[in-house]
Amino acid sequence: MELRHVNAFLAVAEELHFGRAAKRLQMAQPPLSQQIRQLEKELGVQLFRRNTRSVRLTSAGESFLEPVRTVLDDLDTAVRAARSAGIGEYGRVTIGFAGASSHETLPRLTRAVRAAHPGLELVMTGQTYANTALSRVADGSLDLGFVRLPVTRPGVAHRVIDEEELVCALPSDHPLARRETVPLDVLAGEPFVSFPANSGSTVRDAMTEACESAGFTPRIVQEAPDSYTILALVAAGVGVTLTVTSVQHIQQNGLVYRPLAGPTVRLRAALAWRADNPSAALRAVLAVAEEALPTPVRTLD
């Protein structure tokens, strides 16, 4: 059964006039009549009773009408869904993020995406630290990752969305908490709390590099899987840590943050994706992200 025959039937059934139906379908009347006869022959029933004055549906035609409307409506929905998916209005995008450091950027992005493309599904994977997120974007198991520079994986594109600074988190009763800024070298003898060595955390990498630049290797006495736990341990007096400004929303009794003395240690946060990822849904998310998470002006200097 050809779709054009079904459309012809629906036009005649709704107009009950071959001339008006032909005009609606933008075709001549004789070919329309021929299509109806071909459809009736294929079905083996008469769909219309027609004479020189009127056109009426037979009982078979009446029974055929509603299913035809349903089929054509479903087909129209399918066509619109396919076209929408082609421009990213439908589909799925998997996103990896670390947690506390994404508490502002991630909600801004997800809210903007859901407002612009309500049919698009976002699948979130938490506790995916920056280096891990970068690896998973590179191997295709994530569409999009919250990462930090440098992005050195071949085939992975990125755009900077935030610029953070390394700060010191201390127990509030620690002697250094009375200072306005904390020199890195005075932390040489302190116990540190940090992310696990193999977690893929760029914050731990930046902390280690900063301490080594100050002449010592941090003595890590406790590891924890996320910033919330790390800072709870700091508040409990287990040790100190270096963290990023984006987690300073975590406020606990017994915890203070202090800027580091000397040159500012900056970390640039970015979105990363495979440059050859063909997903229209991903392209839609990236387009929304351009406005929801613009590149900070300072990173363009």
Coordinates of C-alpha atoms in Angstrom, one line a residue:
M1 CA 0.0 0.0 0.0
E2 CA 1.5 3.3 -1.1
L3 CA 1.5 6.3 1.2
R4 CA 0.2 8.5 -1.6
H5 CA -2.9 6.3 -1.9
V6 CA -3.5 6.6 1.9
N7 CA -3.2 10.4 1.7
A8 CA -5.5 10.5 -1.2
F9 CA -8.1 8.5 0.7
L10 CA -7.9 10.8 3.7
A11 CA -8.3 13.9 1.6
V12 CA -11.4 12.6 -0.2
A13 CA -12.9 11.2 3.1
E14 CA -12.5 14.6 4.8
E15 CA -13.6 16.7 1.9
L16 CA -16.3 14.3 0.5
H17 CA -15.6 16.0 -2.8
F18 CA -13.0 14.8 -5.4
G19 CA -12.5 18.3 -6.8
R20 CA -11.7 19.9 -3.4
A21 CA -9.6 16.9 -2.4
A22 CA -7.5 17.2 -5.6
K23 CA -7.0 20.9 -5.0
R24 CA -5.9 20.2 -1.4
L25 CA -3.4 17.6 -2.6
Q26 CA -2.3 20.0 -5.4
M27 CA -3.0 17.5 -8.2
A28 CA -5.5 16.9 -11.0
Q29 CA -8.8 15.1 -10.3
P30 CA -8.4 12.2 -12.7
P31 CA -5.1 10.9 -11.1
L32 CA -6.8 11.2 -7.7
S33 CA -9.7 9.1 -8.8
Q34 CA -7.3 6.6 -10.2
Q35 CA -5.4 6.4 -6.9
I36 CA -8.6 5.7 -5.0
R37 CA -9.6 3.0 -7.4
Q38 CA -6.1 1.4 -7.0
L39 CA -6.5 1.5 -3.2
E40 CA -10.0 0.0 -3.3
K41 CA -8.7 -2.8 -5.6
E42 CA -5.8 -3.5 -3.2
L43 CA -8.1 -3.6 -0.2
G44 CA -10.8 -5.6 -2.0
V45 CA -13.6 -3.3 -0.8
Q46 CA -15.3 -0.2 -1.9
L47 CA -14.4 2.9 0.2
F48 CA -16.7 5.5 -1.3
R49 CA -20.2 5.6 -2.8
R50 CA -20.1 8.3 -5.5
N51 CA -22.5 9.7 -8.1
T52 CA -22.7 12.9 -10.0
R53 CA -24.0 14.8 -7.0
S54 CA -22.3 13.4 -3.9
V55 CA -19.5 11.3 -2.4
R56 CA -20.1 9.3 0.8
L57 CA -18.0 6.8 2.8
T58 CA -19.1 3.2 2.7
S59 CA -19.1 1.3 6.0
A60 CA -15.7 -0.1 5.0
G61 CA -14.5 3.5 4.3
E62 CA -15.8 4.6 7.7
S63 CA -14.0 1.7 9.4
F64 CA -10.8 2.5 7.5
L65 CA -10.8 6.3 8.3
E66 CA -9.7 6.4 11.9
P67 CA -6.9 3.9 11.6
V68 CA -5.6 5.8 8.6
R69 CA -5.6 9.1 10.6
T70 CA -3.7 7.3 13.4
V71 CA -1.1 5.9 11.1
L72 CA -0.6 9.2 9.4
D73 CA -0.4 11.1 12.7
D74 CA 2.2 8.5 14.0
L75 CA 4.2 8.8 10.8
D76 CA 4.2 12.6 11.1
T77 CA 5.4 12.3 14.7
A78 CA 8.2 9.9 13.6
V79 CA 9.3 12.3 10.8
R80 CA 9.4 15.3 13.2
A81 CA 11.3 13.2 15.8
A82 CA 13.9 12.2 13.2
R83 CA 14.3 15.7 12.1
S84 CA 14.5 17.0 15.6
A85 CA 17.1 14.4 16.5
G86 CA 19.1 15.5 13.5
I87 CA 19.4 19.0 14.9
G88 CA 19.9 17.8 18.5
E89 CA 16.4 18.3 19.9
Y90 CA 16.2 14.6 20.9
G91 CA 18.9 12.1 21.9
R92 CA 21.2 11.4 24.8
V93 CA 24.4 13.0 25.9
T94 CA 26.6 11.5 28.7
I95 CA 28.5 14.0 30.9
G96 CA 31.2 13.3 33.4
F97 CA 31.9 15.7 36.3
A98 CA 33.8 15.7 39.5
G99 CA 31.2 16.9 42.0
A100 CA 31.9 19.8 44.3
S101 CA 33.9 21.8 41.8
S102 CA 31.0 21.6 39.3
H103 CA 28.3 22.7 41.7
E104 CA 27.8 26.0 39.8
T105 CA 28.8 25.2 36.2
L106 CA 26.9 21.9 35.9
P107 CA 23.5 23.1 37.0
R108 CA 23.8 26.2 34.8
L109 CA 24.4 23.9 31.8
T110 CA 21.7 21.4 32.6
R111 CA 19.0 24.0 33.2
A112 CA 19.9 25.8 30.0
V113 CA 19.9 22.5 28.0
R114 CA 16.5 21.4 29.4
A115 CA 15.0 24.8 28.7
A116 CA 16.2 24.8 25.1
H117 CA 15.9 21.1 24.3
P118 CA 13.4 19.4 26.7
G119 CA 13.4 16.2 24.6
L120 CA 17.2 15.7 25.1
E121 CA 18.3 13.3 27.8
L122 CA 21.4 14.2 29.9
V123 CA 23.1 11.2 31.6
M124 CA 25.3 12.4 34.5
T125 CA 28.3 10.4 35.8
G126 CA 29.6 11.9 39.1
Q127 CA 33.0 11.5 40.8
T128 CA 34.6 11.5 37.3
Y129 CA 37.8 13.5 38.0
A130 CA 39.3 15.7 35.4
N131 CA 42.0 13.3 34.1
T132 CA 39.5 10.4 34.2
A133 CA 36.9 12.4 32.4
L134 CA 39.4 13.3 29.7
S135 CA 40.3 9.7 29.2
R136 CA 36.7 8.6 28.9
V137 CA 35.9 11.4 26.4
A138 CA 38.9 10.2 24.4
D139 CA 37.8 6.6 24.4
G140 CA 34.2 7.5 23.6
S141 CA 32.6 6.3 26.8
L142 CA 31.6 9.9 27.6
D143 CA 30.3 12.5 25.2
L144 CA 31.3 15.5 27.3
G145 CA 33.5 15.9 30.3
F146 CA 34.3 18.7 32.8
V147 CA 38.1 18.7 32.7
R148 CA 41.1 21.0 33.5
L149 CA 43.8 22.2 31.2
P150 CA 46.1 21.0 29.7
V151 CA 44.0 18.9 27.3
T152 CA 46.6 16.9 25.4
R153 CA 44.6 13.9 24.1
P154 CA 44.7 13.6 20.3
G155 CA 41.3 14.2 18.8
V156 CA 39.8 15.8 21.9
A157 CA 38.5 19.4 21.5
H158 CA 37.9 21.7 24.4
R159 CA 36.7 25.1 25.5
V160 CA 37.7 26.9 28.7
I161 CA 34.6 27.7 30.9
D162 CA 36.2 28.8 34.2
E163 CA 39.4 29.9 35.8
E164 CA 40.1 28.8 39.4
E165 CA 42.8 29.5 41.9
L166 CA 44.5 27.1 44.3
V167 CA 43.8 28.0 48.0
C168 CA 44.7 26.5 51.3
A169 CA 42.0 24.9 53.5
L170 CA 42.9 24.7 57.2
P171 CA 41.4 23.7 60.5
S172 CA 40.0 26.9 62.0
D173 CA 42.2 26.5 65.2
H174 CA 45.4 26.0 63.2
P175 CA 48.0 28.7 63.8
L176 CA 48.2 29.5 60.1
A177 CA 44.4 30.2 60.1
R178 CA 45.2 33.6 61.7
R179 CA 47.2 34.7 58.7
E180 CA 45.6 36.5 55.8
T181 CA 47.6 34.5 53.3
V182 CA 49.6 31.2 53.7
P183 CA 53.1 30.8 52.2
L184 CA 53.5 27.4 50.6
D185 CA 56.8 26.7 52.2
V186 CA 55.4 26.9 55.8
L187 CA 53.2 23.9 55.0
A188 CA 56.3 21.7 54.5
G189 CA 55.9 19.9 57.9
E190 CA 52.1 19.7 57.8
P191 CA 50.0 16.5 57.3
F192 CA 47.9 16.7 54.2
V193 CA 44.5 15.3 53.2
S194 CA 43.9 14.7 49.5
F195 CA 42.4 12.7 46.7
P196 CA 43.7 9.2 46.1
A197 CA 46.9 9.1 44.0
N198 CA 45.3 7.2 41.1
S199 CA 41.9 9.0 41.1
G200 CA 42.7 11.1 38.1
S201 CA 42.3 14.3 40.1
T202 CA 44.0 17.4 38.6
V203 CA 43.6 19.1 42.0
R204 CA 45.9 16.6 43.6
D205 CA 48.4 17.0 40.7
A206 CA 48.3 20.8 41.1
M207 CA 48.8 20.5 44.9
T208 CA 51.8 18.2 44.5
E209 CA 53.3 20.4 41.8
A210 CA 52.8 23.6 43.8
C211 CA 54.4 22.0 47.0
E212 CA 57.3 20.7 45.0
S213 CA 57.9 24.1 43.5
A214 CA 58.1 25.4 47.1
G215 CA 60.7 22.8 47.9
F216 CA 58.9 19.9 49.5
T217 CA 56.7 16.9 48.8
P218 CA 53.3 17.0 50.7
R219 CA 53.0 14.4 53.4
I220 CA 49.6 12.9 52.7
V221 CA 48.2 11.1 55.8
Q222 CA 44.7 10.6 54.6
E223 CA 43.0 10.2 51.2
A224 CA 39.3 10.7 50.4
P225 CA 37.2 10.3 47.2
D226 CA 35.6 13.8 47.1
S227 CA 36.0 17.4 48.2
Y228 CA 33.2 17.1 50.8
T229 CA 35.0 14.3 52.6
I230 CA 38.4 15.9 52.3
L231 CA 37.2 19.2 53.8
A232 CA 35.3 17.4 56.5
L233 CA 38.6 15.7 57.5
V234 CA 40.4 19.1 57.4
A235 CA 37.7 20.5 59.7
A236 CA 38.2 17.6 62.0
G237 CA 41.9 18.5 62.3
V238 CA 43.3 15.5 60.4
G239 CA 45.4 17.8 58.2
V240 CA 45.5 20.6 55.7
T241 CA 44.9 20.6 52.0
L242 CA 45.2 22.7 48.8
T243 CA 42.0 22.9 46.9
V244 CA 40.3 25.2 44.3
T245 CA 38.2 28.3 44.8
S246 CA 35.2 26.6 43.2
V247 CA 34.7 24.4 46.3
Q248 CA 34.7 27.3 48.8
H249 CA 30.9 27.0 48.9
I250 CA 31.5 24.0 51.3
Q251 CA 31.4 25.7 54.7
Q252 CA 31.8 23.6 57.9
N253 CA 32.4 24.4 61.5
G254 CA 36.2 24.2 62.1
L255 CA 37.1 24.9 58.4
V256 CA 38.7 28.0 56.9
Y257 CA 40.1 28.9 53.5
R258 CA 43.1 31.2 53.0
P259 CA 44.7 32.4 49.8
L260 CA 48.2 31.3 49.1
A261 CA 51.0 33.9 49.4
G262 CA 53.1 34.7 46.3
P263 CA 52.2 34.1 42.7
T264 CA 48.7 32.9 42.1
V265 CA 48.4 29.3 41.0
R266 CA 45.6 29.1 38.5
L267 CA 43.7 26.1 37.1
R268 CA 41.5 26.4 34.0
A269 CA 38.4 24.4 33.8
A270 CA 37.1 23.3 30.5
L271 CA 34.5 21.2 28.6
A272 CA 36.0 18.5 26.5
W273 CA 34.6 16.3 23.7
R274 CA 35.8 14.2 20.8
A275 CA 36.1 16.4 17.8
D276 CA 34.8 13.6 15.6
N277 CA 31.8 12.8 17.7
P278 CA 28.9 12.9 15.1
S279 CA 26.1 13.3 17.7
A280 CA 23.7 16.1 16.9
A281 CA 22.6 16.1 20.5
L282 CA 26.1 16.8 21.6
R283 CA 26.4 19.7 19.1
A284 CA 23.1 21.1 20.6
V285 CA 24.5 20.9 24.1
L286 CA 27.8 22.6 23.1
A287 CA 25.8 25.4 21.4
V288 CA 23.8 26.0 24.6
A289 CA 27.0 25.9 26.6
E290 CA 28.4 28.7 24.6
E291 CA 25.9 31.0 26.3
A292 CA 25.3 29.2 29.6
L293 CA 29.1 28.8 30.3
P294 CA 30.9 31.4 28.3
T295 CA 34.7 31.5 28.2
P296 CA 36.0 33.9 30.9
V297 CA 37.5 37.1 29.4
R298 CA 40.7 36.7 31.3
T299 CA 41.5 33.4 29.6
L300 CA 41.4 35.2 26.3
D301 CA 44.1 37.7 27.3

